[in-house]
Tab-separated table of C-alpha atoms in Angstrom:
chain	number	residue	atom	x	y	z
V	633	MET	CA	1.474	-1.348	-21.198
V	634	GLU	CA	-1.500	-3.670	-22.701
V	635	GLU	CA	-4.803	-2.635	-24.356
V	636	THR	CA	-7.779	-1.513	-22.627
V	637	LEU	CA	-11.820	-0.286	-24.259
V	638	ASN	CA	-10.217	1.542	-26.385
V	639	LYS	CA	-6.975	0.396	-28.576
V	640	ASN	CA	-5.346	3.939	-28.511
V	641	ILE	CA	-5.916	4.150	-24.435
V	642	LYS	CA	-2.854	3.095	-22.428
V	643	THR	CA	-3.914	0.968	-19.384
V	644	GLU	CA	-3.017	2.238	-15.903
V	645	ILE	CA	-4.489	-0.767	-13.894
V	646	SER	CA	-4.969	-3.949	-15.865
V	647	VAL	CA	-6.711	-6.557	-13.047
V	648	LYS	CA	-7.340	-10.438	-13.771
V	649	ASN	CA	-9.230	-12.888	-12.111
V	650	LEU	CA	-8.915	-10.975	-8.801
V	651	ASN	CA	-10.806	-12.921	-5.877
V	652	LEU	CA	-11.007	-11.744	-2.358
V	653	HIS	CA	-12.325	-13.495	0.804
V	654	TYR	CA	-13.256	-12.103	4.110
V	655	GLY	CA	-12.496	-15.197	6.185
V	656	GLU	CA	-15.205	-17.601	4.421
V	657	PHE	CA	-17.222	-14.438	2.892
V	658	HIS	CA	-16.711	-14.771	-0.848
V	659	ALA	CA	-16.642	-10.823	-1.246
V	660	LEU	CA	-15.110	-10.070	-4.717
V	661	LYS	CA	-15.406	-12.858	-7.212
V	662	ASN	CA	-12.885	-12.786	-10.354
V	663	ILE	CA	-13.443	-9.968	-11.046
V	664	THR	CA	-10.835	-8.566	-14.956
V	665	MET	CA	-11.224	-5.898	-15.833
V	666	ASP	CA	-8.258	-2.455	-17.678
V	667	ILE	CA	-8.540	0.880	-15.974
V	668	PRO	CA	-7.498	3.509	-18.838
V	669	GLU	CA	-5.134	5.997	-17.903
V	670	HIS	CA	-6.386	9.521	-18.017
V	671	GLU	CA	-9.955	8.930	-18.096
V	672	ILE	CA	-13.074	8.369	-14.924
V	673	THR	CA	-14.099	5.114	-14.473
V	674	ALA	CA	-17.402	5.075	-12.496
V	675	LEU	CA	-17.450	1.973	-10.139
V	676	ILE	CA	-21.401	1.962	-9.324
V	677	GLY	CA	-24.059	-0.517	-7.862
V	678	PRO	CA	-25.869	-0.890	-4.616
V	679	SER	CA	-24.628	-0.971	-1.024
V	680	GLY	CA	-22.213	-4.079	-0.035
V	681	CYS	CA	-21.660	-5.428	-3.341
V	682	GLY	CA	-18.203	-5.152	-3.555
V	683	LYS	CA	-17.135	-1.225	-5.113
V	684	SER	CA	-15.399	-0.110	-2.005
V	685	THR	CA	-13.582	-3.256	-1.461
V	686	PHE	CA	-12.337	-3.660	-5.297
V	687	MET	CA	-11.537	0.108	-4.938
V	688	LYS	CA	-9.048	-0.586	-1.709
V	689	THR	CA	-7.374	-3.394	-3.194
V	690	LEU	CA	-5.606	-0.947	-6.284
V	691	ASN	CA	-3.662	0.643	-3.676
V	692	ARG	CA	-3.961	-2.581	-0.325
V	693	MET	CA	-5.769	-1.218	2.040
V	694	ASN	CA	-6.780	-4.327	2.612
V	695	ASP	CA	-4.008	-5.606	3.607
V	696	LEU	CA	-4.599	-4.023	6.329
V	697	GLU	CA	-7.257	-6.239	7.788
V	698	GLN	CA	-7.416	-9.263	9.160
V	699	GLY	CA	-8.891	-12.245	7.615
V	700	VAL	CA	-8.294	-10.840	4.108
V	701	LYS	CA	-7.317	-13.103	1.306
V	702	ILE	CA	-6.768	-12.161	-1.857
V	703	ASP	CA	-5.643	-13.620	-4.960
V	704	GLY	CA	-5.074	-12.753	-8.665
V	705	THR	CA	-3.569	-9.816	-10.277
V	706	VAL	CA	-3.042	-6.323	-10.355
V	707	LEU	CA	-0.759	-4.529	-12.326
V	708	LEU	CA	0.540	-1.144	-12.215
V	709	ASP	CA	1.651	0.298	-15.368
V	710	GLY	CA	2.712	-3.138	-16.164
V	711	VAL	CA	3.727	-4.091	-12.465
V	712	ASP	CA	2.282	-6.718	-9.902
V	713	ILE	CA	1.281	-4.397	-7.102
V	714	TYR	CA	0.607	-7.706	-4.723
V	715	LYS	CA	4.424	-9.583	-5.450
V	716	THR	CA	6.702	-7.197	-6.342
V	717	MET	CA	5.765	-3.469	-5.145
V	718	ASP	CA	6.405	-2.226	-2.051
V	719	ALA	CA	2.800	-1.394	-0.245
V	720	ILE	CA	4.294	2.081	0.744
V	721	GLU	CA	6.101	3.105	-2.373
V	722	LEU	CA	2.557	1.729	-4.034
V	723	ARG	CA	0.545	4.156	-1.781
V	724	LYS	CA	1.835	7.538	-2.757
V	725	ARG	CA	1.425	6.362	-6.917
V	726	VAL	CA	-2.185	5.412	-5.740
V	727	GLY	CA	-4.003	8.458	-3.930
V	728	MET	CA	-6.971	7.880	-1.930
V	729	VAL	CA	-9.316	10.685	-1.032
V	730	PHE	CA	-12.179	9.049	1.609
V	731	GLN	CA	-16.314	9.700	1.905
V	732	GLN	CA	-15.509	11.738	5.094
V	733	PRO	CA	-13.185	14.531	4.733
V	734	ASN	CA	-10.734	13.820	6.662
V	735	PRO	CA	-8.453	16.879	7.433
V	736	PHE	CA	-5.494	16.499	10.545
V	737	PRO	CA	-5.931	18.148	13.500
V	738	LYS	CA	-3.030	20.790	11.936
V	739	SER	CA	-2.480	24.147	10.236
V	740	ILE	CA	-3.654	23.897	6.567
V	741	PHE	CA	-0.186	23.345	5.132
V	742	GLU	CA	0.635	21.311	7.314
V	743	ASN	CA	-2.201	18.642	6.584
V	744	VAL	CA	-0.881	19.763	2.367
V	745	VAL	CA	3.051	18.776	2.814
V	746	TYR	CA	2.918	15.877	5.623
V	747	GLY	CA	3.617	13.623	2.890
V	748	PRO	CA	6.463	15.276	1.628
V	749	ARG	CA	7.430	15.826	4.896
V	750	ILE	CA	7.026	12.093	5.386
V	751	ASN	CA	9.142	11.410	2.092
V	752	GLY	CA	11.924	13.317	3.057
V	753	ILE	CA	11.854	17.156	2.163
V	754	ARG	CA	12.258	19.404	4.685
V	755	ASN	CA	13.331	23.085	2.871
V	756	LYS	CA	10.631	25.133	3.912
V	757	GLU	CA	11.058	26.911	0.272
V	758	LYS	CA	10.260	23.443	-1.423
V	759	LEU	CA	7.136	22.745	0.930
V	760	MET	CA	5.651	26.038	0.170
V	761	GLU	CA	6.225	25.284	-3.232
V	762	ILE	CA	4.661	22.318	-3.218
V	763	CYS	CA	1.366	23.632	-1.205
V	764	GLU	CA	0.963	26.259	-2.990
V	765	ARG	CA	0.746	23.647	-6.363
V	766	SER	CA	-0.881	21.144	-4.841
V	767	LEU	CA	-3.951	23.589	-3.809
V	768	LYS	CA	-3.955	25.686	-6.763
V	769	GLN	CA	-4.638	21.966	-8.868
V	770	ALA	CA	-7.085	21.529	-6.093
V	771	ALA	CA	-8.626	25.059	-7.404
V	772	ILE	CA	-8.726	26.219	-3.653
V	773	TRP	CA	-5.455	28.442	-3.564
V	774	ASP	CA	-7.312	31.377	-3.948
V	775	GLU	CA	-9.624	30.433	-0.889
V	776	LEU	CA	-6.720	29.450	1.451
V	777	LYS	CA	-3.827	31.331	1.110
V	778	ASP	CA	-4.239	33.940	3.307
V	779	ARG	CA	-5.001	31.387	6.123
V	780	LEU	CA	-2.178	28.915	5.255
V	781	ASN	CA	-1.218	28.564	9.443
V	782	LYS	CA	-4.932	28.318	10.453
V	783	SER	CA	-6.528	25.435	11.590
V	784	ALA	CA	-8.290	23.122	8.863
V	785	LEU	CA	-10.171	21.988	10.701
V	786	GLY	CA	-12.258	25.262	10.446
V	787	LEU	CA	-12.883	24.785	6.670
V	788	SER	CA	-16.655	24.068	5.363
V	789	GLY	CA	-16.768	20.744	4.372
V	790	GLY	CA	-16.380	21.173	0.615
V	791	GLN	CA	-13.241	22.892	1.594
V	792	GLN	CA	-12.255	20.377	3.588
V	793	GLN	CA	-12.666	17.772	0.600
V	794	ARG	CA	-10.787	19.700	-1.858
V	795	LEU	CA	-7.572	20.812	0.932
V	796	CYS	CA	-7.667	15.845	1.278
V	797	ILE	CA	-7.466	15.868	-2.301
V	798	ALA	CA	-4.230	18.743	-2.488
V	799	ARG	CA	-2.886	16.647	0.559
V	800	THR	CA	-3.331	13.464	-1.847
V	801	LEU	CA	-1.707	15.783	-4.979
V	802	ALA	CA	1.405	16.518	-2.915
V	803	VAL	CA	2.870	13.471	-2.915
V	804	GLU	CA	2.120	13.642	-7.146
V	805	PRO	CA	0.857	10.505	-7.385
V	806	GLU	CA	-0.383	8.603	-10.906
V	807	VAL	CA	-3.793	7.732	-10.248
V	808	ILE	CA	-6.537	9.069	-7.654
V	809	LEU	CA	-8.823	6.540	-5.320
V	810	MET	CA	-12.378	8.358	-4.687
V	811	ASP	CA	-14.519	6.398	-2.515
V	812	GLU	CA	-17.823	8.334	-2.484
V	813	PRO	CA	-16.362	11.828	-2.154
V	814	THR	CA	-19.034	13.785	-2.267
V	815	SER	CA	-22.166	11.601	-0.339
V	816	ALA	CA	-21.069	14.339	2.522
V	817	LEU	CA	-21.184	17.130	0.459
V	818	ASP	CA	-23.919	20.057	-0.340
V	819	PRO	CA	-25.055	20.355	-4.271
V	820	ILE	CA	-22.697	23.123	-4.776
V	821	SER	CA	-19.507	21.635	-2.797
V	822	THR	CA	-20.335	18.409	-5.460
V	823	GLY	CA	-20.552	20.313	-8.079
V	824	LYS	CA	-17.131	22.119	-7.554
V	825	ILE	CA	-15.641	18.125	-6.702
V	826	GLU	CA	-17.321	16.800	-9.763
V	827	GLU	CA	-15.709	19.864	-12.204
V	828	LEU	CA	-12.191	19.132	-9.992
V	829	ALA	CA	-12.115	15.385	-11.040
V	830	MET	CA	-12.488	16.710	-14.876
V	831	GLN	CA	-9.529	18.683	-14.672
V	832	LEU	CA	-7.231	16.330	-12.891
V	833	LYS	CA	-8.302	13.681	-15.376
V	834	LYS	CA	-5.907	15.550	-17.832
V	835	ASP	CA	-2.986	14.439	-15.507
V	836	TYR	CA	-4.011	11.609	-13.171
V	837	THR	CA	-5.803	8.333	-13.347
V	838	ILE	CA	-9.145	8.914	-11.654
V	839	VAL	CA	-11.351	5.789	-10.129
V	840	ILE	CA	-14.363	7.014	-8.204
V	841	VAL	CA	-16.856	4.994	-5.918
V	842	THR	CA	-20.181	6.782	-6.615
V	843	HIS	CA	-23.956	6.239	-5.502
V	844	ASN	CA	-24.919	8.845	-7.730
V	845	MET	CA	-25.805	7.240	-10.920
V	846	GLN	CA	-26.197	11.219	-12.524
V	847	GLN	CA	-23.048	12.087	-11.515
V	848	ALA	CA	-20.976	8.731	-13.324
V	849	THR	CA	-23.108	10.349	-15.731
V	850	ARG	CA	-21.914	13.586	-15.937
V	851	ILE	CA	-18.000	12.809	-14.821
V	852	SER	CA	-17.174	9.528	-15.675
V	853	ASP	CA	-15.893	8.503	-19.176
V	854	ASN	CA	-16.592	4.115	-18.166
V	855	THR	CA	-18.645	2.857	-15.859
V	856	ALA	CA	-17.954	-0.516	-14.188
V	857	PHE	CA	-21.617	-2.236	-12.280
V	858	PHE	CA	-21.074	-4.159	-9.018
V	859	LEU	CA	-23.699	-7.001	-8.042
V	860	LEU	CA	-23.299	-9.325	-5.065
V	861	GLY	CA	-19.270	-9.056	-5.050
V	862	GLU	CA	-19.605	-9.489	-9.142
V	863	MET	CA	-18.166	-7.062	-11.308
V	864	VAL	CA	-21.827	-7.323	-14.502
V	865	GLU	CA	-20.836	-5.288	-16.748
V	866	TYR	CA	-18.600	-2.719	-17.734
V	867	GLY	CA	-17.907	-0.088	-20.567
V	868	LYS	CA	-17.805	3.367	-21.506
V	869	THR	CA	-20.254	5.464	-19.630
V	870	ASP	CA	-23.385	6.386	-22.739
V	871	ASP	CA	-22.938	2.659	-23.516
V	872	VAL	CA	-23.645	1.601	-20.057
V	873	PHE	CA	-26.443	3.568	-19.747
V	874	ALA	CA	-28.040	3.934	-22.854
V	875	ASN	CA	-27.114	0.589	-23.818
V	876	PRO	CA	-26.568	-1.806	-20.981
V	877	LYS	CA	-26.101	-5.392	-22.007
V	878	ASP	CA	-27.053	-7.008	-19.040
V	879	GLU	CA	-30.685	-7.201	-17.723
V	880	ARG	CA	-29.198	-6.380	-13.789
V	881	THR	CA	-27.344	-3.349	-15.252
V	882	GLU	CA	-30.619	-2.359	-16.954
V	883	ARG	CA	-32.505	-2.724	-13.917
V	884	TYR	CA	-30.466	-0.798	-11.220
V	885	ILE	CA	-29.850	2.017	-13.286
V	886	THR	CA	-33.780	2.713	-14.190
V	887	GLY	CA	-34.349	2.250	-10.120
V	888	ARG	CA	-36.173	-1.157	-10.231
V	889	PHE	CA	-33.148	-2.493	-6.948
V	890	GLY	CA	-30.694	-0.828	-5.152
């Protein structure tokens, strides 16, 4: 794997000269960055600057949209995800948690084991093991272990989001993408998700889109600042916030625009 922000840290995802067009609109402009494994990388910037669009290129969610043209290279563990990797295989390895919790209208148990079932696991005992492991990793087993057959739709917003994280973990991805996972949650639930993300980075690589700069400083190791489809600055979070190299980054993080 290639070297990245720090010579001793392995790169999980390497992006080179990535451009994305929606029809005539140039939405991502020549993005090059290495995302290190077992760290949290935050993507910040004003609305419409390309953060979520960029994140979706990492698991080819943009493939599902009309009129999208992508060029450049995205490597996962050195393999080109656009040229040589099957999209279904990719999405097993790169899971995604969305802004709004989106549990299925099924039981808590069926939500968690949905992915493993699709991947052919039928054994009830094995599915139960996966359910317990995933809910424990998502720090919600104790709250839900006596309610596994109840509908997931009866949970609070914060619980639903942790359930969705458990559902993502059940297929054992390498990378977890989180698109503003706490924007719909109250401060206590937000704190739990942040704590969870920091625990999960021991086993997973995490990329998080956030509008909340305090959140980026609290939980991320690296921060990329996006503006109008460009990645203006990328570095260690402490450096980006304490000593930004680009004037536009400084203006954004000090609240002078955005």
